[in-house]
Amino acid sequence: MQHDMIIAGFGGQGALLIGKMLAYAGMHQGKEVSWLPSYGPEMRGGTANCTVVISDRPVGSPVIKTPRALLALNLPSLDKFEDLVRPGGVILVNTSLVNREAHRTDLKIVKVAANDIANDLGNPRGANMVALGAFVGATGVVDLCEVEALVRETFARKPALVEANLTALFAGFAAVGGAMADDVAATPVGNS
Amino acid sequence: MQHDMIIAGFGGQGALLIGKMLAYAGMHQGKEVSWLPSYGPEMRGGTANCTVVISDRPVGSPVIKTPRALLALNLPSLDKFEDLVRPGGVILVNTSLVNREAHRTDLKIVKVAANDIANDLGNPRGANMVALGAFVGATGVVDLCEVEALVRETFARKPALVEANLTALFAGFAAVGGAMADDVAATPVGNS
Amino acid sequence: MAKKLMKGCEAIGEAAIRAGCRLFFGYPITPQNEIPEYLSQRMPQVGGTFVQAESEVAASNMIYGAAGAGERVFTSSSSPGISLMQEAVSYLAGAELPAVIVNIMRAGPGLGGILPSQADYLQATKGGGHGDFNAIVLAPWSVQEAADLVADAFDLADFYRNPVYVLGDGLVGQMMEPVEFRDERQPIRPLEPKTWASTGWKKDRPRAVINSLYLDADTLERHNVDLQAKFATIRRDEVRWQGYHLDGDYDVLIIAYGTVARVCLTAVEELREKGINAAILRPISLYPFPYQALREAAQKASAVLVVELSAGQMVQDVHLALQGSRPVHFLGRTGGNLVSPEEAAAKVADVLEGRSVEVRHA
Amino acid sequence: MAKKLMKGCEAIGEAAIRAGCRLFFGYPITPQNEIPEYLSQRMPQVGGTFVQAESEVAASNMIYGAAGAGERVFTSSSSPGISLMQEAVSYLAGAELPAVIVNIMRAGPGLGGILPSQADYLQATKGGGHGDFNAIVLAPWSVQEAADLVADAFDLADFYRNPVYVLGDGLVGQMMEPVEFRDERQPIRPLEPKTWASTGWKKDRPRAVINSLYLDADTLERHNVDLQAKFATIRRDEVRWQGYHLDGDYDVLIIAYGTVARVCLTAVEELREKGINAAILRPISLYPFPYQALREAAQKASAVLVVELSAGQMVQDVHLALQGSRPVHFLGRTGGNLVSPEEAAAKVADVLEGRSVEVRHA
Amino acid sequence: MPRIVIERDRCKGCELCVKACPQQILGMTKELNSKGYFFAFVAEQKRCIGCRVCCITCPDVAISMCVNGTMIHYFRY
Amino acid sequence: MPRIVIERDRCKGCELCVKACPQQILGMTKELNSKGYFFAFVAEQKRCIGCRVCCITCPDVAISMCVNGTMIHYFRY
Amino acid sequence: MPDRTQAVFGYPSALRDVTTHYCPGCTHGVIHRMVAEVLDELGVRSRTVGVAPVGCAVLAYDYFNADMQQASHGRAPAVATGIKRARPDLVVFTYQGDGDLASIGMSEILHCANRGEKVTVVFVNNAIYGMTGGQMAPTTMPGQVTTTSPLGRDVRLAGEPIRMAEMLCTLRTPAFVARGAVHRPLHAVRTKDLLRRAFTYQVEDRCFSMVEILSTCPTNWGLPPQEACDWVEQTMVPYFPLGIFKTPDGSDRAPRPVW
Amino acid sequence: MPDRTQAVFGYPSALRDVTTHYCPGCTHGVIHRMVAEVLDELGVRSRTVGVAPVGCAVLAYDYFNADMQQASHGRAPAVATGIKRARPDLVVFTYQGDGDLASIGMSEILHCANRGEKVTVVFVNNAIYGMTGGQMAPTTMPGQVTTTSPLGRDVRLAGEPIRMAEMLCTLRTPAFVARGAVHRPLHAVRTKDLLRRAFTYQVEDRCFSMVEILSTCPTNWGLPPQEACDWVEQTMVPYFPLGIFKTPDGSDRAPRPVW
Ligand SMILES: Cc1ncc(C[n+]2csc(CCOP(=O)(O)OP(=O)(O)O)c2C)c(N)n1
Ligand SMILES: Cc1ncc(C[n+]2csc(CCOP(=O)(O)OP(=O)(O)O)c2C)c(N)n1
Ligand code: SF4
Ligand code: SF4
Ligand code: SF4
Ligand code: SF4
Ligand code: SF4
Ligand code: SF4
Ligand SMILES: [Mg+2]
Ligand SMILES: [Mg+2]
């Protein structure tokens, strides 16, 4: 079984970090993983995205043209990748920064107002964690508890951050119901 | 018909110049010619030699391992090339600087005391012209009058030099009798 | 050691350190900056030396000096920087110095772009520098393999006293994957003490002279004959490749190296599910190239498909291997564009259904 | 004009001037010093410019600038110096700039020696610089042809907007032969005004930008596709070779270029007198290589013999041409040693009498 | 009277002009321009002394200045 | 008493020592050495002041000096 | 009343009307503008060829309204030499960063200056490799943290920052060599004067000219634009003094032996 | 009476007992001997690695009784950096000509000096490319005829000769930089002192050191050896002043702005 996904956003939104945490969580769950950033021309302020593959078997292509899941942290990301997601997949839209509806109908669209939720929690920089939690909830690509462990580990030296980030993570997870995981995983896949 | 020859001596003895004049003369006679210097490591005081080919047909290899004629201006040159000359060919030895006999018996050995003759003419720097004249006389690879014309042309601006050099040239030619030309040219040759 | 998620570039740096390399000289260039950056941090921690050279020309001559002093040393760069090293690579080979050169290839020619490419294949395997020589060329397809091959590269360099390239496309350098470093690594070849190195002459051995100048033609020719004998040994003993589905039946044999081979593997898996039989031969050593393995593997196939991120460079070696025995097809992308599994699969279908035109040397 | 006895290097310099080249940038290196030396004298006489660059790296970038300004320009060097130019050659190709680069090859690898060699064949024809590109490569076998090919090289460079190598072994550079310069030389290709050149923008044409950077993958890929189309045209239209005794019967076909071909021709004449039938195919353009001509010429022969001053580089192209249709034998000398007619003739005999072992890619 | 015009969509929001203006009459909007930056604006045009410091400072040539009438400039620029 | 020894076959006949000797006691032979050079020799050993200038000058280290007894040197070399 | 409105500061015509890719607050933009203004003021735009480096300014070929060439890393002075020798009537300038000019291109700039090529070099010293993500440059300040000097430049291992203007001014070949800055408006004003002078020397066919300009890299220094300007003032200017180091009519500036 | 004969000048043990390929009267030989003597005197021969250049001294690897490396043209300082960083206990020196060091190797020498590599550079300035047959070097004198400046070096086209010692001494990294000559015995004596000092700084792990030494090329200058020495005195010394330019404890020698 293979999960593959694209996480995309503005440079500062943490798309690469979210992707890395997914990959790490997958690895800790004993899966094969790969994480591939887009490394375009070194121009600032552009969009950043990464492709993550989490699989039971050695990862074939780390380049995924038609991912099974997309996390669109902002509008350009949705514009760029919406059409590529496989039918039956999942698109998680950060409605705080995306002011249009997704038009795809052959897959699951999930929404989360990541920045608004983070702002409400008094932790505006936690929007990425909200999005991560929501993505885990919406796709089930990894277990939430693995991500939780990872957050604890990453910020081990700054307990305050651990709490704030976990709160955001769980808020995101809760916001999408944290339920649709199995649907996605069951998407029929050629090479998994 | 092809004449090919190696002209060899110390750095300052003018071997390269003699070779060039032979090539020029050949060209002026309407022959195909090539002149190839040895260009060894740039160290001073070594020996210098060149290979000249004068032919009725386009010159094949400008590299001649077994020349039909050798002009050995000094001992190391004789040592190095004596054994390579084709049977039936000619070796012209500058006895002023070569204090041994040539040992080959299957070809024509001609001797000229180039430096002594030049000294006697009061023109020690003319030894190269003596040798050139002698070589033309001994081998007939080119016509003496072509060489004469070349000397006149080369030193046109310095009439005194023309005379001195021609005197040396003729002295060398005379010293070897200037007669054996046809013998050499008739050496049986594969590719000519 | 436990698995760690690492960028290919970082894994390369770490692998070098674990292989006992304590010297790095290099100059920044995308997409391999993470190698010098990582080492600028790590080398001091292990008592090693990181020097940011003033240029690739300097870096490549610094590794010459350090290699000549008997130490494990490496440099890394990307395509334009590697071009600047070609004189030094020829010197390394001529003076028989062991050194590892990592090239994380980007798209060319000229300044080109910074996205992944495999268009330095011919430079690395055939004729980058002047004169008759060859560098060993290893091409990893994953972060783990990048780490493993870097370690092996040091052993091969030392064993053969020859430069070794590790040739990665930009993907291998930039992606993160789990990687594991074996704690107790043994050299893959028996390594002798470097008594030839210039480390100060205490008269306990012949004077060590690191040199590639031989003014006498015969001496230089003997040197060349010795070098060629060494390359012949390398061609005999150091061929590395991996096959996928070679045991079964297949109609098309795909030849691809580096991450492109992974893309092709995904494509092949998908094709096989659809009942289309394809197999893959992945050269790991590009020099020496697995000519014989390829020739043999091709026998089962009706056609061979070469897939590269270039205009078709490895194709030449494939032709040399097959000598006309099978039609050769080619799928290549340039400019930093990648081959997708879909594209590779479609090309296989094209080959099978006669929609693809054979490549030839006309 | 009357014939003049000239060194190959001098003839190259003079030919460039007569081809309208008024700019030379170069750095001394044996055995081509006579080129800069000659031009340091001649260029001022014709109102041209001679600049002794500080290095080959600089020289190759100076010709980039001058070519980009729309002028005919060339440089010359020998093997190690040419290696230092590889980044710039890739830039020239990437930016589509016309320039001529003369390489009077010496023996390598490394510092090697200063005697003649042909061991930069693969560098020139395959993969010297990074990225997908090719330079046109012309190889003269006589002083006259050196002069002629230099003139043609400028035309080809301008016509294709591509770098052109003139690849001479040390012999061609150092020997003197009669040479004649045609007074009224016409370009061998129709040449357009260089409206693309950066000569100051008066808004009478699009802004001229000399560049090889394309950050967007699709744009760079399109650029590469265009370049490849150009190289395909070159492969179609610019193949040059000469055959000797190809009309008659022959058992062995010799492939050799440069002065080595002359040596072989002498050998062949001698062999034919002995009743041994051999013929020669001499590639003049090494890129594009005369694959087809060779394939056809080989049909009459029972074996093919490649003769080179290298460890066997052109052999690869010969194999690519023949695709296993004929056994390929090889005679090579390295280190500055030359092949003699006797040696070549003996090798032909060995081939015919089964004493020579075929070369293959194993 | 000097008139300062800041081209909204040229501005990258670096705030250098705001800090540089000796009269402190420039400010930053809370609105994003088409490039996604909060951009600078002239808060108090009439206090402008026409020193051109903002123009000279702006790395993106987003600021231009017109004068109505003659002005003395204290430095050649 | 300083003693100067010129190694015949090391000498390349450049004459620098001859020109350098403050006592002008070195000369050139008319004979060729094994390398083919006219070589330098000590013409008047007894006038040598042991200044070592010839030794220091010779590019081919053909000249050596021994002293019998103690000598004061005016410069460290 | 007639409209007497007059534009006293506007967009230079030698600058193309495009948005640069430079980061917000990066003073590369200021320098671009000033070079363009000088080309306008001297009326030479239409016979100018600029040479873009490899570095953040690589896309300069898209920003100047002039014919341009893009050079390989560090070789812009060689490329400029080629252009100028081919077409002495052209006004040729290079625009180079500190990695480009002072590291890989050290040889080319020195020899170009020493041959006295009549070109103008605009040398943008921002003490870092901007383009490639903030590695140490030859001009990186002692203790400055970069991605390849994570603990700060250690002068015992990497040496002291190189002062190019000082080095170039010791060459005996006549030249104009100066250093300016743009982190304060008045420095920018002076620097523009230096640029004007540098180009004028070329236009008058007098000599080689180089203006080194201290510049900011807010992104890789990790500082907001204004603080980056302050850092230039506090850290760089004391080490890289501003002013004119050499004029073609000045005397020999090479240091004499100490003893 | 006991034999009190004592050798006060002999063949240095750090020099191999072979005939060099240098032309008669070429002062490369003098410099070789002095370097060897210094290695002997400091007792470091057995931990010395020398780097031979490409140039007439290419065969230096055959002349010193020490481990040697032969570097590519101009890159000896980079090679020396590699050796020294690999084995800081070694005494590393390069021996380079003016074409090698000041032309193609300009970047490498400057950066090696600026990084403060603790190596010693013996820089033999003979104002010409000896090895390749007398082409113009960066240090060729104005008006000097060479095979690539047949009418004499034209400073308007090729620039003025480069003074490397002067240029290097402006770097701020501590170093020892000096210029000597060997065309007169007393210059040679002083130059040997400079070499001794240069190597001593390295042995004491203090700093980079370079001694530039004016040398002759009788062959390519077309002058008998003694006249070549006179030419050094008359033509070169006035332009290339002899002395110490910088010591590691000296003050900053970079020129200040003129205004
Ligand atoms: C031969 C080569 N080496 C390295 C690079 C990578 N590279 C691109 S820009 C750059 C440094 C740029 O720094 P600088 O010149 O200071 O310019 P800045 O970006 O700071 O303006 C480097 C090393 C390259 N493109 N080519
Ligand atoms: C890359 C490269 N370029 C050029 C050469 C040719 N070359 C050999 S020695 C030399 C110049 C030597 O001059 P210099 O350094 O002054 O030493 P000298 O012979 O005068 O002692 C040159 C250009 C080379 N071997 N390699
Ligand atoms: S011109 Fe001067 S006063 Fe007016 S806004 Fe600009 S900086 Fe402020
Ligand atoms: S200086 Fe320019 S870019 Fe920066 S805030 Fe002001 S107007 Fe905007
Ligand atoms: S030691 Fe002095 S005096 Fe004696 S021979 Fe030598 S130079 Fe002359
Ligand atoms: S200096 Fe030396 S080489 Fe020269 S003549 Fe005197 S002894 Fe002979
Ligand atoms: S990276 Fe630095 S130098 Fe480059 S544009 Fe951004 S701020 Fe400017
Ligand atoms: S060519 Fe010149 S530098 Fe070289 S050995 Fe001869 S005299 Fe000395
Ligand atoms: Mg910079
Ligand atoms: Mg020199």
Tab-separated table of C-alpha atoms in Angstrom, chain E residues 3 9-10 12-16 19-20 35 37 52-53 55-61 63-70 73 75-77, chain G residues 4-12 15 17-20 22 24-26 29-30 33-34 37 41 185 188-189 192-193 196 225-226 229:
chain	number	residue	atom	x	y	z
E	3	ARG	CA	4.457	65.306	-5.120
E	9	ASP	CA	2.282	47.165	-7.192
E	10	ARG	CA	5.959	47.880	-7.524
E	12	LYS	CA	7.827	45.033	-1.973
E	13	GLY	CA	7.052	46.401	1.449
E	14	CYS	CA	10.616	46.642	2.672
E	15	GLU	CA	9.865	49.766	4.700
E	16	LEU	CA	13.200	51.330	3.857
E	19	LYS	CA	12.479	54.668	7.822
E	20	ALA	CA	14.437	56.973	5.557
E	35	LYS	CA	2.484	40.781	-5.253
E	37	TYR	CA	3.159	42.659	0.101
E	52	ARG	CA	14.010	62.695	-2.766
E	53	VAL	CA	15.463	60.515	-0.045
E	55	CYS	CA	13.062	57.832	-4.097
E	56	ILE	CA	16.761	57.256	-3.719
E	57	THR	CA	16.201	54.663	-1.047
E	58	CYS	CA	13.630	52.498	-2.748
E	59	PRO	CA	15.289	49.378	-4.206
E	60	ASP	CA	12.328	48.772	-6.441
E	61	VAL	CA	12.033	52.201	-8.014
E	63	ILE	CA	8.642	55.963	-5.774
E	64	SER	CA	8.683	58.892	-8.125
E	65	MET	CA	8.518	62.587	-7.514
E	66	CYS	CA	7.140	65.527	-9.457
E	67	VAL	CA	7.443	69.154	-8.626
E	68	ASN	CA	5.314	71.996	-9.712
E	69	GLY	CA	7.702	74.839	-10.279
E	70	THR	CA	11.390	75.148	-9.707
E	73	HIS	CA	18.351	70.347	-5.007
E	75	PHE	CA	22.815	67.262	-4.123
E	76	ARG	CA	23.217	66.088	-7.597
E	77	TYR	CA	21.660	62.776	-7.982
G	4	ARG	CA	4.680	73.428	-14.696
G	5	THR	CA	4.742	69.978	-13.170
G	6	GLN	CA	8.078	68.412	-13.715
G	7	ALA	CA	9.231	64.880	-12.928
G	8	VAL	CA	12.357	65.165	-10.834
G	9	PHE	CA	12.683	61.500	-10.010
G	10	GLY	CA	11.327	58.732	-12.134
G	11	TYR	CA	11.992	55.410	-13.655
G	12	PRO	CA	15.267	55.426	-15.618
G	15	LEU	CA	16.021	50.037	-16.642
G	17	ASP	CA	9.948	48.047	-16.592
G	18	VAL	CA	9.823	44.701	-14.845
G	19	THR	CA	9.712	43.514	-11.280
G	20	THR	CA	13.063	42.209	-10.209
G	22	TYR	CA	15.389	40.582	-5.611
G	24	PRO	CA	12.312	43.025	-0.438
G	25	GLY	CA	14.791	45.617	0.760
G	26	CYS	CA	17.778	44.099	-1.056
G	29	GLY	CA	17.819	47.145	-6.720
G	30	VAL	CA	19.232	50.516	-5.686
G	33	ARG	CA	18.734	51.876	-10.669
G	34	MET	CA	21.808	54.033	-10.242
G	37	GLU	CA	20.466	56.415	-14.368
G	41	GLU	CA	22.607	60.681	-18.003
G	185	PRO	CA	20.561	57.776	1.036
G	188	ALA	CA	23.860	56.275	-2.366
G	189	VAL	CA	24.131	59.822	-3.670
G	192	LYS	CA	26.148	57.432	-7.841
G	193	ASP	CA	28.776	60.114	-8.330
G	196	ARG	CA	29.150	58.452	-13.028
G	225	PRO	CA	16.034	45.450	5.551
G	226	GLN	CA	16.601	48.441	7.799
G	229	CYS	CA	21.479	48.692	6.420
